[in-house]
PDB file of C-alpha atoms in Angstrom:
ATOM      1  CA  MET A   3     187.773 277.869 -22.007  1.00  0.00           C
ATOM      2  CA  ASN A   4     188.070 280.721 -19.834  1.00  0.00           C
ATOM      3  CA  GLU A   5     191.777 279.806 -19.646  1.00  0.00           C
ATOM      4  CA  LEU A   6     192.413 280.129 -23.515  1.00  0.00           C
ATOM      5  CA  ILE A   7     190.631 283.447 -23.210  1.00  0.00           C
ATOM      6  CA  ALA A   8     193.098 284.462 -20.594  1.00  0.00           C
ATOM      7  CA  LYS A   9     195.791 283.151 -22.211  1.00  0.00           C
ATOM      8  CA  ILE A  10     195.052 284.983 -25.522  1.00  0.00           C
ATOM      9  CA  LYS A  11     194.199 288.374 -23.444  1.00  0.00           C
ATOM     10  CA  GLU A  12     197.923 287.709 -21.800  1.00  0.00           C
ATOM     11  CA  LEU A  13     199.078 287.566 -25.781  1.00  0.00           C
ATOM     12  CA  SER A  14     197.970 289.771 -27.401  1.00  0.00           C
ATOM     13  CA  THR A  15     198.938 292.680 -24.457  1.00  0.00           C
ATOM     14  CA  ALA A  16     202.946 291.245 -24.727  1.00  0.00           C
ATOM     15  CA  PHE A  17     202.133 291.399 -28.532  1.00  0.00           C
ATOM     16  CA  PHE A  18     201.342 295.065 -28.711  1.00  0.00           C
ATOM     17  CA  ALA A  19     203.785 296.088 -25.672  1.00  0.00           C
ATOM     18  CA  ASP A  20     206.681 294.902 -27.828  1.00  0.00           C
ATOM     19  CA  ALA A  21     205.043 295.775 -31.013  1.00  0.00           C
ATOM     20  CA  ASP A  22     204.901 299.588 -29.781  1.00  0.00           C
ATOM     21  CA  LEU A  23     208.242 299.529 -28.437  1.00  0.00           C
ATOM     22  CA  GLN A  24     209.792 298.666 -32.138  1.00  0.00           C
ATOM     23  CA  LEU A  25     207.257 301.073 -33.630  1.00  0.00           C
ATOM     24  CA  ALA A  26     208.546 304.238 -31.210  1.00  0.00           C
ATOM     25  CA  LYS A  27     212.000 303.355 -30.376  1.00  0.00           C
ATOM     26  CA  GLY A  28     213.216 301.121 -33.395  1.00  0.00           C
ATOM     27  CA  ASN A  29     213.960 298.210 -30.849  1.00  0.00           C
ATOM     28  CA  LYS A  30     214.834 295.269 -32.493  1.00  0.00           C
ATOM     29  CA  ALA A  31     214.371 292.794 -29.849  1.00  0.00           C
ATOM     30  CA  ALA A  32     211.172 294.133 -29.107  1.00  0.00           C
ATOM     31  CA  GLY A  33     210.049 292.980 -32.759  1.00  0.00           C
ATOM     32  CA  THR A  34     211.746 289.668 -32.380  1.00  0.00           C
ATOM     33  CA  ARG A  35     209.425 289.352 -29.237  1.00  0.00           C
ATOM     34  CA  ALA A  36     206.514 290.368 -31.013  1.00  0.00           C
ATOM     35  CA  ARG A  37     206.976 287.973 -33.932  1.00  0.00           C
ATOM     36  CA  LYS A  38     207.083 285.058 -31.582  1.00  0.00           C
ATOM     37  CA  THR A  39     204.376 286.126 -29.503  1.00  0.00           C
ATOM     38  CA  SER A  40     202.299 286.583 -32.888  1.00  0.00           C
ATOM     39  CA  LEU A  41     203.064 283.242 -34.013  1.00  0.00           C
ATOM     40  CA  GLU A  42     201.801 281.716 -30.073  1.00  0.00           C
ATOM     41  CA  LEU A  43     198.771 284.171 -30.550  1.00  0.00           C
ATOM     42  CA  GLU A  44     198.101 282.621 -33.530  1.00  0.00           C
ATOM     43  CA  LYS A  45     198.185 278.827 -31.980  1.00  0.00           C
ATOM     44  CA  ALA A  46     195.732 280.116 -29.431  1.00  0.00           C
ATOM     45  CA  LEU A  47     193.323 281.747 -31.584  1.00  0.00           C
ATOM     46  CA  LYS A  48     192.965 278.522 -33.602  1.00  0.00           C
ATOM     47  CA  GLU A  49     192.377 276.991 -30.428  1.00  0.00           C
ATOM     48  CA  PHE A  50     189.850 279.037 -29.635  1.00  0.00           C
ATOM     49  CA  ARG A  51     188.252 279.096 -33.013  1.00  0.00           C
ATOM     50  CA  LYS A  52     188.310 274.591 -32.457  1.00  0.00           C
ATOM     51  CA  ILE A  53     186.446 274.647 -28.921  1.00  0.00           C
ATOM     52  CA  SER A  54     184.242 277.930 -29.947  1.00  0.00           C
ATOM     53  CA  LEU A  55     182.404 275.559 -33.017  1.00  0.00           C
ATOM     54  CA  GLU A  56     182.455 272.351 -31.152  1.00  0.00           C
ATOM     55  CA  GLU A  57     180.577 274.335 -28.494  1.00  0.00           C
ATOM     56  CA  SER A  58     178.330 275.919 -30.552  1.00  0.00           C
ATOM     57  CA  LYS A  59     177.506 272.483 -31.899  1.00  0.00           C
ATOM     58  CA  LYS A  60     176.257 270.953 -28.894  1.00  0.00           C
TER      59      LYS A  60
END
């Protein structure tokens, strides 16, 4: 679970950095990276939810 949380933190940091670049400078490549990272982040958050529910049932 700790590894998953670390991955979520890493992905969210990368997402916000790229999203800020897109907003501030109109960097299209950063927008593409942010969208890709958002999909990876979505998968990681779903996995967290699944694991969290399993842990709460114990």
